[in-house]
PDB file of C-alpha atoms in Angstrom:
ATOM      1  CA  UNK L   1     259.304  29.115  22.709  1.00  0.00           C
ATOM      2  CA  UNK L   2     256.151  29.208  20.586  1.00  0.00           C
ATOM      3  CA  UNK L   3     257.086  25.839  19.115  1.00  0.00           C
ATOM      4  CA  UNK L   4     257.627  24.390  22.583  1.00  0.00           C
ATOM      5  CA  UNK L   5     254.271  25.672  23.750  1.00  0.00           C
ATOM      6  CA  UNK L   6     252.563  24.043  20.796  1.00  0.00           C
ATOM      7  CA  UNK L   7     254.404  20.807  21.478  1.00  0.00           C
ATOM      8  CA  UNK L   8     253.367  20.651  25.120  1.00  0.00           C
ATOM      9  CA  UNK L   9     249.781  21.832  24.540  1.00  0.00           C
ATOM     10  CA  UNK L  10     247.771  18.626  24.279  1.00  0.00           C
ATOM     11  CA  UNK L  11     244.243  19.939  24.360  1.00  0.00           C
ATOM     12  CA  UNK L  12     243.789  22.966  22.165  1.00  0.00           C
ATOM     13  CA  UNK L  13     245.109  21.691  18.831  1.00  0.00           C
ATOM     14  CA  UNK L  14     242.816  18.725  18.441  1.00  0.00           C
ATOM     15  CA  UNK L  15     239.511  20.503  17.833  1.00  0.00           C
ATOM     16  CA  UNK L  16     239.148  24.082  16.557  1.00  0.00           C
ATOM     17  CA  UNK L  17     237.852  26.330  19.309  1.00  0.00           C
ATOM     18  CA  UNK L  18     235.177  28.763  18.128  1.00  0.00           C
ATOM     19  CA  UNK L  19     235.505  32.160  19.698  1.00  0.00           C
ATOM     20  CA  UNK L  20     232.738  34.410  20.836  1.00  0.00           C
ATOM     21  CA  UNK L  21     233.593  36.839  18.067  1.00  0.00           C
ATOM     22  CA  UNK L  22     233.351  34.158  15.379  1.00  0.00           C
ATOM     23  CA  UNK L  23     230.047  32.939  16.743  1.00  0.00           C
ATOM     24  CA  UNK L  24     228.385  36.337  16.614  1.00  0.00           C
ATOM     25  CA  UNK L  25     229.643  37.999  13.449  1.00  0.00           C
ATOM     26  CA  UNK L  26     226.982  36.536  11.151  1.00  0.00           C
ATOM     27  CA  UNK L  27     223.893  37.118  13.283  1.00  0.00           C
ATOM     28  CA  UNK L  28     220.736  38.203  11.514  1.00  0.00           C
ATOM     29  CA  UNK L  29     218.470  41.031  12.444  1.00  0.00           C
ATOM     30  CA  UNK L  30     215.459  38.832  13.173  1.00  0.00           C
ATOM     31  CA  UNK L  31     214.522  37.751  16.676  1.00  0.00           C
ATOM     32  CA  UNK L  32     214.596  34.085  15.699  1.00  0.00           C
ATOM     33  CA  UNK L  33     218.033  34.346  14.181  1.00  0.00           C
ATOM     34  CA  UNK L  34     219.343  36.282  17.179  1.00  0.00           C
ATOM     35  CA  UNK L  35     218.112  33.746  19.722  1.00  0.00           C
ATOM     36  CA  UNK L  36     219.422  30.844  17.639  1.00  0.00           C
ATOM     37  CA  UNK L  37     222.806  32.490  17.314  1.00  0.00           C
ATOM     38  CA  UNK L  38     222.873  33.293  21.034  1.00  0.00           C
ATOM     39  CA  UNK L  39     222.146  29.679  21.928  1.00  0.00           C
ATOM     40  CA  UNK L  40     224.874  28.501  19.567  1.00  0.00           C
ATOM     41  CA  UNK L  41     227.250  31.023  21.099  1.00  0.00           C
ATOM     42  CA  UNK L  42     226.491  29.799  24.620  1.00  0.00           C
ATOM     43  CA  UNK L  43     226.918  26.189  23.514  1.00  0.00           C
ATOM     44  CA  UNK L  44     230.204  26.998  21.778  1.00  0.00           C
ATOM     45  CA  UNK L  45     231.403  28.841  24.868  1.00  0.00           C
ATOM     46  CA  UNK L  46     230.631  25.857  27.097  1.00  0.00           C
ATOM     47  CA  UNK L  47     232.385  23.452  24.740  1.00  0.00           C
ATOM     48  CA  UNK L  48     235.317  25.840  24.497  1.00  0.00           C
ATOM     49  CA  UNK L  49     235.744  25.692  28.267  1.00  0.00           C
ATOM     50  CA  UNK L  50     235.700  21.892  28.154  1.00  0.00           C
ATOM     51  CA  UNK L  51     238.236  21.878  25.340  1.00  0.00           C
ATOM     52  CA  UNK L  52     240.619  24.159  27.206  1.00  0.00           C
ATOM     53  CA  UNK L  53     240.190  22.243  30.451  1.00  0.00           C
ATOM     54  CA  UNK L  54     242.788  19.488  30.911  1.00  0.00           C
ATOM     55  CA  UNK L  55     244.257  17.244  33.579  1.00  0.00           C
ATOM     56  CA  UNK L  56     246.857  19.851  34.486  1.00  0.00           C
ATOM     57  CA  UNK L  57     244.184  21.743  36.415  1.00  0.00           C
ATOM     58  CA  UNK L  58     244.219  18.954  38.995  1.00  0.00           C
ATOM     59  CA  UNK L  59     247.382  20.586  40.318  1.00  0.00           C
ATOM     60  CA  UNK L  60     245.038  23.071  41.999  1.00  0.00           C
ATOM     61  CA  UNK L  61     243.467  20.311  44.070  1.00  0.00           C
ATOM     62  CA  UNK L  62     246.888  18.787  44.635  1.00  0.00           C
ATOM     63  CA  UNK L  63     248.070  22.024  46.242  1.00  0.00           C
ATOM     64  CA  UNK L  64     244.980  22.386  48.441  1.00  0.00           C
ATOM     65  CA  UNK L  65     245.036  18.755  49.575  1.00  0.00           C
ATOM     66  CA  UNK L  66     248.728  18.916  50.430  1.00  0.00           C
ATOM     67  CA  UNK L  67     248.084  22.006  52.553  1.00  0.00           C
ATOM     68  CA  UNK L  68     245.316  20.199  54.433  1.00  0.00           C
ATOM     69  CA  UNK L  69     247.627  17.245  55.042  1.00  0.00           C
ATOM     70  CA  UNK L  70     250.417  19.554  56.183  1.00  0.00           C
ATOM     71  CA  UNK L  71     248.073  21.252  58.652  1.00  0.00           C
ATOM     72  CA  UNK L  72     247.000  17.938  60.136  1.00  0.00           C
ATOM     73  CA  UNK L  73     250.604  16.741  60.378  1.00  0.00           C
ATOM     74  CA  UNK L  74     251.709  19.893  62.187  1.00  0.00           C
ATOM     75  CA  UNK L  75     248.787  19.632  64.613  1.00  0.00           C
ATOM     76  CA  UNK L  76     249.552  16.054  65.659  1.00  0.00           C
ATOM     77  CA  UNK L  77     250.788  15.659  69.261  1.00  0.00           C
ATOM     78  CA  UNK L  78     254.519  15.167  69.665  1.00  0.00           C
ATOM     79  CA  UNK L  79     257.139  15.147  72.387  1.00  0.00           C
ATOM     80  CA  UNK L  80     259.507  17.327  70.369  1.00  0.00           C
ATOM     81  CA  UNK L  81     259.708  20.739  72.023  1.00  0.00           C
ATOM     82  CA  UNK L  82     260.721  22.326  68.704  1.00  0.00           C
ATOM     83  CA  UNK L  83     257.548  21.192  66.922  1.00  0.00           C
ATOM     84  CA  UNK L  84     254.913  23.666  65.825  1.00  0.00           C
ATOM     85  CA  UNK L  85     251.969  21.649  67.115  1.00  0.00           C
ATOM     86  CA  UNK L  86     251.421  23.966  70.082  1.00  0.00           C
ATOM     87  CA  UNK L  87     251.159  26.956  67.739  1.00  0.00           C
ATOM     88  CA  UNK L  88     248.940  25.215  65.201  1.00  0.00           C
ATOM     89  CA  UNK L  89     246.563  24.047  67.919  1.00  0.00           C
ATOM     90  CA  UNK L  90     245.822  27.632  68.860  1.00  0.00           C
ATOM     91  CA  UNK L  91     243.990  27.952  65.535  1.00  0.00           C
ATOM     92  CA  UNK L  92     240.342  26.827  65.783  1.00  0.00           C
ATOM     93  CA  UNK L  93     239.713  23.337  64.455  1.00  0.00           C
ATOM     94  CA  UNK L  94     236.923  24.748  62.313  1.00  0.00           C
ATOM     95  CA  UNK L  95     239.557  26.407  60.123  1.00  0.00           C
ATOM     96  CA  UNK L  96     241.140  23.045  59.341  1.00  0.00           C
ATOM     97  CA  UNK L  97     237.763  21.447  58.587  1.00  0.00           C
ATOM     98  CA  UNK L  98     236.978  24.393  56.305  1.00  0.00           C
ATOM     99  CA  UNK L  99     240.265  23.974  54.437  1.00  0.00           C
ATOM    100  CA  UNK L 100     239.701  20.226  54.099  1.00  0.00           C
ATOM    101  CA  UNK L 101     236.165  20.805  52.820  1.00  0.00           C
ATOM    102  CA  UNK L 102     237.305  23.391  50.276  1.00  0.00           C
ATOM    103  CA  UNK L 103     239.959  20.991  49.026  1.00  0.00           C
ATOM    104  CA  UNK L 104     237.391  18.197  48.706  1.00  0.00           C
ATOM    105  CA  UNK L 105     234.837  20.369  46.893  1.00  0.00           C
ATOM    106  CA  UNK L 106     237.500  21.682  44.520  1.00  0.00           C
ATOM    107  CA  UNK L 107     238.664  18.170  43.726  1.00  0.00           C
ATOM    108  CA  UNK L 108     235.120  16.901  43.150  1.00  0.00           C
ATOM    109  CA  UNK L 109     234.332  19.866  40.898  1.00  0.00           C
ATOM    110  CA  UNK L 110     237.444  19.272  38.800  1.00  0.00           C
ATOM    111  CA  UNK L 111     236.630  15.567  38.549  1.00  0.00           C
ATOM    112  CA  UNK L 112     233.095  16.387  37.420  1.00  0.00           C
ATOM    113  CA  UNK L 113     234.354  18.775  34.747  1.00  0.00           C
ATOM    114  CA  UNK L 114     236.846  16.222  33.486  1.00  0.00           C
ATOM    115  CA  UNK L 115     234.176  13.515  33.421  1.00  0.00           C
ATOM    116  CA  UNK L 116     231.933  15.761  31.314  1.00  0.00           C
ATOM    117  CA  UNK L 117     234.905  16.459  29.069  1.00  0.00           C
ATOM    118  CA  UNK L 118     235.394  12.715  28.587  1.00  0.00           C
ATOM    119  CA  UNK L 119     231.871  12.472  27.147  1.00  0.00           C
ATOM    120  CA  UNK L 120     231.831  15.662  25.060  1.00  0.00           C
ATOM    121  CA  UNK L 121     235.488  16.029  24.096  1.00  0.00           C
ATOM    122  CA  UNK L 122     236.759  12.467  23.996  1.00  0.00           C
ATOM    123  CA  UNK L 123     239.171  13.236  21.166  1.00  0.00           C
ATOM    124  CA  UNK L 124     240.975  15.728  23.383  1.00  0.00           C
ATOM    125  CA  UNK L 125     241.047  13.240  26.259  1.00  0.00           C
ATOM    126  CA  UNK L 126     242.444  10.555  23.973  1.00  0.00           C
ATOM    127  CA  UNK L 127     245.125  12.957  22.774  1.00  0.00           C
ATOM    128  CA  UNK L 128     245.981  13.703  26.391  1.00  0.00           C
ATOM    129  CA  UNK L 129     246.311   9.989  27.135  1.00  0.00           C
ATOM    130  CA  UNK L 130     248.801   9.677  24.293  1.00  0.00           C
ATOM    131  CA  UNK L 131     250.839  12.754  25.239  1.00  0.00           C
ATOM    132  CA  UNK L 132     254.073  12.338  27.193  1.00  0.00           C
ATOM    133  CA  UNK L 133     253.264  15.318  29.454  1.00  0.00           C
ATOM    134  CA  UNK L 134     249.478  15.287  29.714  1.00  0.00           C
ATOM    135  CA  UNK L 135     249.371  11.600  30.635  1.00  0.00           C
ATOM    136  CA  UNK L 136     251.354  12.208  33.812  1.00  0.00           C
ATOM    137  CA  UNK L 137     248.803  14.679  35.182  1.00  0.00           C
ATOM    138  CA  UNK L 138     246.161  11.944  35.283  1.00  0.00           C
ATOM    139  CA  UNK L 139     247.860  10.742  38.473  1.00  0.00           C
ATOM    140  CA  UNK L 140     247.132  14.061  40.198  1.00  0.00           C
ATOM    141  CA  UNK L 141     243.453  13.481  41.141  1.00  0.00           C
ATOM    142  CA  UNK L 142     244.204  10.104  42.732  1.00  0.00           C
ATOM    143  CA  UNK L 143     247.156  11.535  44.638  1.00  0.00           C
ATOM    144  CA  UNK L 144     244.865  14.327  45.833  1.00  0.00           C
ATOM    145  CA  UNK L 145     242.263  11.833  47.022  1.00  0.00           C
ATOM    146  CA  UNK L 146     244.918   9.879  48.933  1.00  0.00           C
ATOM    147  CA  UNK L 147     246.169  13.057  50.596  1.00  0.00           C
ATOM    148  CA  UNK L 148     242.636  14.001  51.590  1.00  0.00           C
ATOM    149  CA  UNK L 149     242.171  10.515  52.994  1.00  0.00           C
ATOM    150  CA  UNK L 150     245.265  10.975  55.149  1.00  0.00           C
ATOM    151  CA  UNK L 151     244.105  14.390  56.301  1.00  0.00           C
ATOM    152  CA  UNK L 152     240.470  13.508  56.946  1.00  0.00           C
ATOM    153  CA  UNK L 153     239.249  14.381  60.457  1.00  0.00           C
ATOM    154  CA  UNK L 154     236.320  11.973  60.169  1.00  0.00           C
ATOM    155  CA  UNK L 155     237.980   8.558  59.674  1.00  0.00           C
ATOM    156  CA  UNK L 156     240.788   6.618  61.317  1.00  0.00           C
ATOM    157  CA  UNK L 157     243.185   4.288  59.462  1.00  0.00           C
ATOM    158  CA  UNK L 158     241.694   1.228  61.177  1.00  0.00           C
ATOM    159  CA  UNK L 159     238.233   2.080  59.840  1.00  0.00           C
ATOM    160  CA  UNK L 160     236.880  -0.262  57.157  1.00  0.00           C
ATOM    161  CA  UNK L 161     235.701   2.599  54.951  1.00  0.00           C
ATOM    162  CA  UNK L 162     239.184   4.118  55.156  1.00  0.00           C
ATOM    163  CA  UNK L 163     240.674   0.912  53.727  1.00  0.00           C
ATOM    164  CA  UNK L 164     238.043   0.649  51.007  1.00  0.00           C
ATOM    165  CA  UNK L 165     238.766   4.207  49.924  1.00  0.00           C
ATOM    166  CA  UNK L 166     242.500   3.480  49.824  1.00  0.00           C
ATOM    167  CA  UNK L 167     241.855   0.577  47.464  1.00  0.00           C
ATOM    168  CA  UNK L 168     239.560   2.709  45.301  1.00  0.00           C
ATOM    169  CA  UNK L 169     242.167   5.472  44.979  1.00  0.00           C
ATOM    170  CA  UNK L 170     245.223   3.217  44.598  1.00  0.00           C
ATOM    171  CA  UNK L 171     243.942   0.852  41.906  1.00  0.00           C
ATOM    172  CA  UNK L 172     243.783   3.614  39.232  1.00  0.00           C
ATOM    173  CA  UNK L 173     247.386   4.522  40.047  1.00  0.00           C
ATOM    174  CA  UNK L 174     248.503   0.936  39.457  1.00  0.00           C
ATOM    175  CA  UNK L 175     246.499   0.783  36.214  1.00  0.00           C
ATOM    176  CA  UNK L 176     248.149   3.973  34.968  1.00  0.00           C
ATOM    177  CA  UNK L 177     251.522   2.547  36.031  1.00  0.00           C
ATOM    178  CA  UNK L 178     250.970  -0.510  33.865  1.00  0.00           C
ATOM    179  CA  UNK L 179     250.041   1.647  30.874  1.00  0.00           C
ATOM    180  CA  UNK L 180     252.901   4.125  31.160  1.00  0.00           C
ATOM    181  CA  UNK L 181     255.661   1.737  32.191  1.00  0.00           C
ATOM    182  CA  UNK L 182     254.539  -0.734  29.534  1.00  0.00           C
ATOM    183  CA  UNK L 183     254.967   1.961  26.905  1.00  0.00           C
ATOM    184  CA  UNK L 184     258.429   2.718  28.202  1.00  0.00           C
ATOM    185  CA  UNK L 185     259.405  -0.926  27.817  1.00  0.00           C
ATOM    186  CA  UNK L 186     257.866  -1.862  24.481  1.00  0.00           C
ATOM    187  CA  UNK L 187     257.049   1.086  22.223  1.00  0.00           C
ATOM    188  CA  UNK L 188     259.950   2.549  20.287  1.00  0.00           C
ATOM    189  CA  UNK L 189     258.547   6.076  20.161  1.00  0.00           C
ATOM    190  CA  UNK L 190     257.620   5.915  23.849  1.00  0.00           C
ATOM    191  CA  UNK L 191     260.946   4.819  25.305  1.00  0.00           C
ATOM    192  CA  UNK L 192     261.749   6.581  28.566  1.00  0.00           C
ATOM    193  CA  UNK L 193     264.808   8.237  27.050  1.00  0.00           C
ATOM    194  CA  UNK L 194     262.543   9.807  24.415  1.00  0.00           C
ATOM    195  CA  UNK L 195     259.632  11.005  26.564  1.00  0.00           C
ATOM    196  CA  UNK L 196     261.140  11.619  30.019  1.00  0.00           C
ATOM    197  CA  UNK L 197     260.432  15.068  31.442  1.00  0.00           C
ATOM    198  CA  UNK L 198     260.050  16.509  34.973  1.00  0.00           C
ATOM    199  CA  UNK L 199     256.311  15.767  35.025  1.00  0.00           C
ATOM    200  CA  UNK L 200     257.130  12.055  34.734  1.00  0.00           C
ATOM    201  CA  UNK L 201     257.947  12.157  38.443  1.00  0.00           C
ATOM    202  CA  UNK L 202     254.223  12.506  39.221  1.00  0.00           C
ATOM    203  CA  UNK L 203     253.892   8.821  38.346  1.00  0.00           C
ATOM    204  CA  UNK L 204     256.471   8.007  41.012  1.00  0.00           C
ATOM    205  CA  UNK L 205     254.867  10.252  43.631  1.00  0.00           C
ATOM    206  CA  UNK L 206     251.543   8.478  43.158  1.00  0.00           C
ATOM    207  CA  UNK L 207     253.074   5.149  44.164  1.00  0.00           C
ATOM    208  CA  UNK L 208     254.925   6.653  47.109  1.00  0.00           C
ATOM    209  CA  UNK L 209     251.846   8.406  48.496  1.00  0.00           C
ATOM    210  CA  UNK L 210     249.895   5.169  48.156  1.00  0.00           C
ATOM    211  CA  UNK L 211     252.637   3.325  50.036  1.00  0.00           C
ATOM    212  CA  UNK L 212     252.575   5.949  52.785  1.00  0.00           C
ATOM    213  CA  UNK L 213     248.834   5.551  53.336  1.00  0.00           C
ATOM    214  CA  UNK L 214     249.005   1.744  53.177  1.00  0.00           C
ATOM    215  CA  UNK L 215     251.691   1.714  55.862  1.00  0.00           C
ATOM    216  CA  UNK L 216     249.524   3.854  58.129  1.00  0.00           C
ATOM    217  CA  UNK L 217     246.662   1.396  57.659  1.00  0.00           C
ATOM    218  CA  UNK L 218     248.954  -1.462  58.643  1.00  0.00           C
ATOM    219  CA  UNK L 219     249.175  -3.181  55.267  1.00  0.00           C
ATOM    220  CA  UNK L 220     252.947  -3.529  55.161  1.00  0.00           C
ATOM    221  CA  UNK L 221     253.018  -5.836  52.132  1.00  0.00           C
ATOM    222  CA  UNK L 222     250.923  -3.461  50.037  1.00  0.00           C
ATOM    223  CA  UNK L 223     253.031  -0.541  51.221  1.00  0.00           C
ATOM    224  CA  UNK L 224     256.278  -2.299  50.301  1.00  0.00           C
ATOM    225  CA  UNK L 225     254.832  -3.278  46.914  1.00  0.00           C
ATOM    226  CA  UNK L 226     253.895   0.274  45.968  1.00  0.00           C
ATOM    227  CA  UNK L 227     257.097   1.674  47.446  1.00  0.00           C
ATOM    228  CA  UNK L 228     259.216  -0.751  45.419  1.00  0.00           C
ATOM    229  CA  UNK L 229     257.388   0.232  42.215  1.00  0.00           C
ATOM    230  CA  UNK L 230     257.845   3.906  42.962  1.00  0.00           C
ATOM    231  CA  UNK L 231     261.456   3.908  44.118  1.00  0.00           C
ATOM    232  CA  UNK L 232     262.674   1.588  41.339  1.00  0.00           C
ATOM    233  CA  UNK L 233     261.239   3.732  38.597  1.00  0.00           C
ATOM    234  CA  UNK L 234     262.368   6.875  40.409  1.00  0.00           C
ATOM    235  CA  UNK L 235     265.987   5.751  40.279  1.00  0.00           C
ATOM    236  CA  UNK L 236     265.733   5.016  36.557  1.00  0.00           C
ATOM    237  CA  UNK L 237     263.832   8.232  35.896  1.00  0.00           C
ATOM    238  CA  UNK L 238     266.224  10.348  37.947  1.00  0.00           C
ATOM    239  CA  UNK L 239     269.245   9.090  36.015  1.00  0.00           C
ATOM    240  CA  UNK L 240     267.444   9.658  32.711  1.00  0.00           C
ATOM    241  CA  UNK L 241     266.426  13.201  33.619  1.00  0.00           C
ATOM    242  CA  UNK L 242     269.861  13.962  35.041  1.00  0.00           C
ATOM    243  CA  UNK L 243     271.545  12.969  31.798  1.00  0.00           C
ATOM    244  CA  UNK L 244     269.211  14.945  29.548  1.00  0.00           C
ATOM    245  CA  UNK L 245     268.622  17.906  31.863  1.00  0.00           C
ATOM    246  CA  UNK L 246     269.159  21.028  29.770  1.00  0.00           C
ATOM    247  CA  UNK L 247     267.769  23.690  32.079  1.00  0.00           C
ATOM    248  CA  UNK L 248     264.614  25.739  31.891  1.00  0.00           C
ATOM    249  CA  UNK L 249     264.833  26.054  28.084  1.00  0.00           C
ATOM    250  CA  UNK L 250     263.758  22.402  27.729  1.00  0.00           C
ATOM    251  CA  UNK L 251     260.247  23.313  28.934  1.00  0.00           C
ATOM    252  CA  UNK L 252     257.961  26.222  28.093  1.00  0.00           C
ATOM    253  CA  UNK L 253     257.529  28.866  30.761  1.00  0.00           C
ATOM    254  CA  UNK L 254     254.091  27.595  31.763  1.00  0.00           C
ATOM    255  CA  UNK L 255     255.579  24.239  32.810  1.00  0.00           C
ATOM    256  CA  UNK L 256     258.643  25.472  34.664  1.00  0.00           C
ATOM    257  CA  UNK L 257     256.950  25.148  38.093  1.00  0.00           C
ATOM    258  CA  UNK L 258     257.054  21.358  37.656  1.00  0.00           C
ATOM    259  CA  UNK L 259     260.747  21.495  38.546  1.00  0.00           C
ATOM    260  CA  UNK L 260     259.599  21.364  42.185  1.00  0.00           C
ATOM    261  CA  UNK L 261     258.876  17.677  41.514  1.00  0.00           C
ATOM    262  CA  UNK L 262     262.618  17.062  41.728  1.00  0.00           C
ATOM    263  CA  UNK L 263     262.239  17.889  45.429  1.00  0.00           C
ATOM    264  CA  UNK L 264     258.834  16.297  45.967  1.00  0.00           C
ATOM    265  CA  UNK L 265     259.760  12.796  44.808  1.00  0.00           C
ATOM    266  CA  UNK L 266     262.640  12.019  47.233  1.00  0.00           C
ATOM    267  CA  UNK L 267     260.965  13.796  50.148  1.00  0.00           C
ATOM    268  CA  UNK L 268     257.763  11.774  49.609  1.00  0.00           C
ATOM    269  CA  UNK L 269     259.855   8.612  49.426  1.00  0.00           C
ATOM    270  CA  UNK L 270     261.442   9.553  52.745  1.00  0.00           C
ATOM    271  CA  UNK L 271     258.032   9.897  54.398  1.00  0.00           C
ATOM    272  CA  UNK L 272     256.791   6.655  52.862  1.00  0.00           C
ATOM    273  CA  UNK L 273     259.758   4.643  54.106  1.00  0.00           C
ATOM    274  CA  UNK L 274     259.432   6.265  57.520  1.00  0.00           C
ATOM    275  CA  UNK L 275     255.879   4.903  57.734  1.00  0.00           C
ATOM    276  CA  UNK L 276     256.920   1.451  56.503  1.00  0.00           C
ATOM    277  CA  UNK L 277     259.920   1.036  58.804  1.00  0.00           C
ATOM    278  CA  UNK L 278     258.298   2.917  61.727  1.00  0.00           C
ATOM    279  CA  UNK L 279     261.517   4.875  62.225  1.00  0.00           C
ATOM    280  CA  UNK L 280     263.348   7.692  60.509  1.00  0.00           C
ATOM    281  CA  UNK L 281     266.344   5.501  59.719  1.00  0.00           C
ATOM    282  CA  UNK L 282     269.354   5.916  57.443  1.00  0.00           C
ATOM    283  CA  UNK L 283     267.344   5.326  54.270  1.00  0.00           C
ATOM    284  CA  UNK L 284     264.911   8.096  55.172  1.00  0.00           C
ATOM    285  CA  UNK L 285     267.757  10.462  55.950  1.00  0.00           C
ATOM    286  CA  UNK L 286     269.474   9.718  52.642  1.00  0.00           C
ATOM    287  CA  UNK L 287     266.323  10.552  50.695  1.00  0.00           C
ATOM    288  CA  UNK L 288     265.744  13.655  52.808  1.00  0.00           C
ATOM    289  CA  UNK L 289     269.259  14.973  52.227  1.00  0.00           C
ATOM    290  CA  UNK L 290     268.918  14.209  48.514  1.00  0.00           C
ATOM    291  CA  UNK L 291     265.837  16.419  48.373  1.00  0.00           C
ATOM    292  CA  UNK L 292     267.755  19.199  50.141  1.00  0.00           C
ATOM    293  CA  UNK L 293     270.613  18.871  47.655  1.00  0.00           C
ATOM    294  CA  UNK L 294     268.234  19.051  44.696  1.00  0.00           C
ATOM    295  CA  UNK L 295     266.554  22.091  46.225  1.00  0.00           C
ATOM    296  CA  UNK L 296     269.923  23.825  46.588  1.00  0.00           C
ATOM    297  CA  UNK L 297     270.843  22.904  43.008  1.00  0.00           C
ATOM    298  CA  UNK L 298     267.621  24.294  41.558  1.00  0.00           C
ATOM    299  CA  UNK L 299     267.849  27.424  43.687  1.00  0.00           C
ATOM    300  CA  UNK L 300     271.429  28.093  42.617  1.00  0.00           C
ATOM    301  CA  UNK L 301     270.445  27.779  38.974  1.00  0.00           C
ATOM    302  CA  UNK L 302     267.471  30.085  39.515  1.00  0.00           C
ATOM    303  CA  UNK L 303     269.713  32.662  41.184  1.00  0.00           C
ATOM    304  CA  UNK L 304     272.201  32.425  38.338  1.00  0.00           C
ATOM    305  CA  UNK L 305     269.413  32.931  35.794  1.00  0.00           C
ATOM    306  CA  UNK L 306     268.246  36.066  37.617  1.00  0.00           C
ATOM    307  CA  UNK L 307     271.783  37.421  37.582  1.00  0.00           C
ATOM    308  CA  UNK L 308     272.285  36.665  33.890  1.00  0.00           C
ATOM    309  CA  UNK L 309     268.997  38.205  32.768  1.00  0.00           C
ATOM    310  CA  UNK L 310     270.028  41.905  33.217  1.00  0.00           C
ATOM    311  CA  UNK L 311     273.326  41.193  31.467  1.00  0.00           C
ATOM    312  CA  UNK L 312     271.551  39.688  28.470  1.00  0.00           C
ATOM    313  CA  UNK L 313     269.167  42.637  28.263  1.00  0.00           C
ATOM    314  CA  UNK L 314     272.066  45.090  28.465  1.00  0.00           C
ATOM    315  CA  UNK L 315     273.967  43.293  25.710  1.00  0.00           C
ATOM    316  CA  UNK L 316     270.933  43.471  23.430  1.00  0.00           C
TER     317      UNK L 316
END
């Protein structure tokens, strides 16, 4: 497990991280030496934070933005008597605006920290760009921005600014697509069969979320374009992951939550196609039932692991 953690850690092995203890052991007794050492310690501490910070922290904003979008979706008017809109509407609208604002501020703060890291720790950023896990998390901020755009209470899809923001958030996704998919096609050490892992599905989700927003704007061609990119690579990626899926031992414990992406990808595709076709047709239902099947499969394996754990401990 220690070897796996070192293999998946893309930020901490590039540059030695000075600790507070190391920075303060050789301080002198003079006031000048103490202040100089204290300033160096503070500087080292700040740089240590930037070194430890990586694109995986954007999952925090991804969670908050998805909750804001879920709240807005549940609050939308509907004729379905079983919907929860009547219950959600009893909550003051200020609560939703507060959640949306917190998600936006969190995302902007993370983006600012990562931008500073690009200037001060570019070697770590470059290592992350070349890593088969870290690279996938660079899609997370743009997905978060697109979700916030969908959930915004201040703009409508027919607004010009809304469309400009969609373009600004979708172009980086396409650029990252070209980089990653090009590596899969051409570089021997970067073939999909060599680097595929559950986090690779974030690249697919980025295209599908972009297609969903484009369809709501009314840009059907752009929506179909991004959907075709996402669903084509999802099919290839799903088969690749299915063939090499070895269970939770193939990832360190800190990355096991990414298995939820097996559910997120087909369910997002279902929503995207629903927006494109303007109806929850057979294709949407197929993707929805696939996500349910994958959820049941992962849950059954998790239950089996919980049952086997006491037996393994008893045998030891």
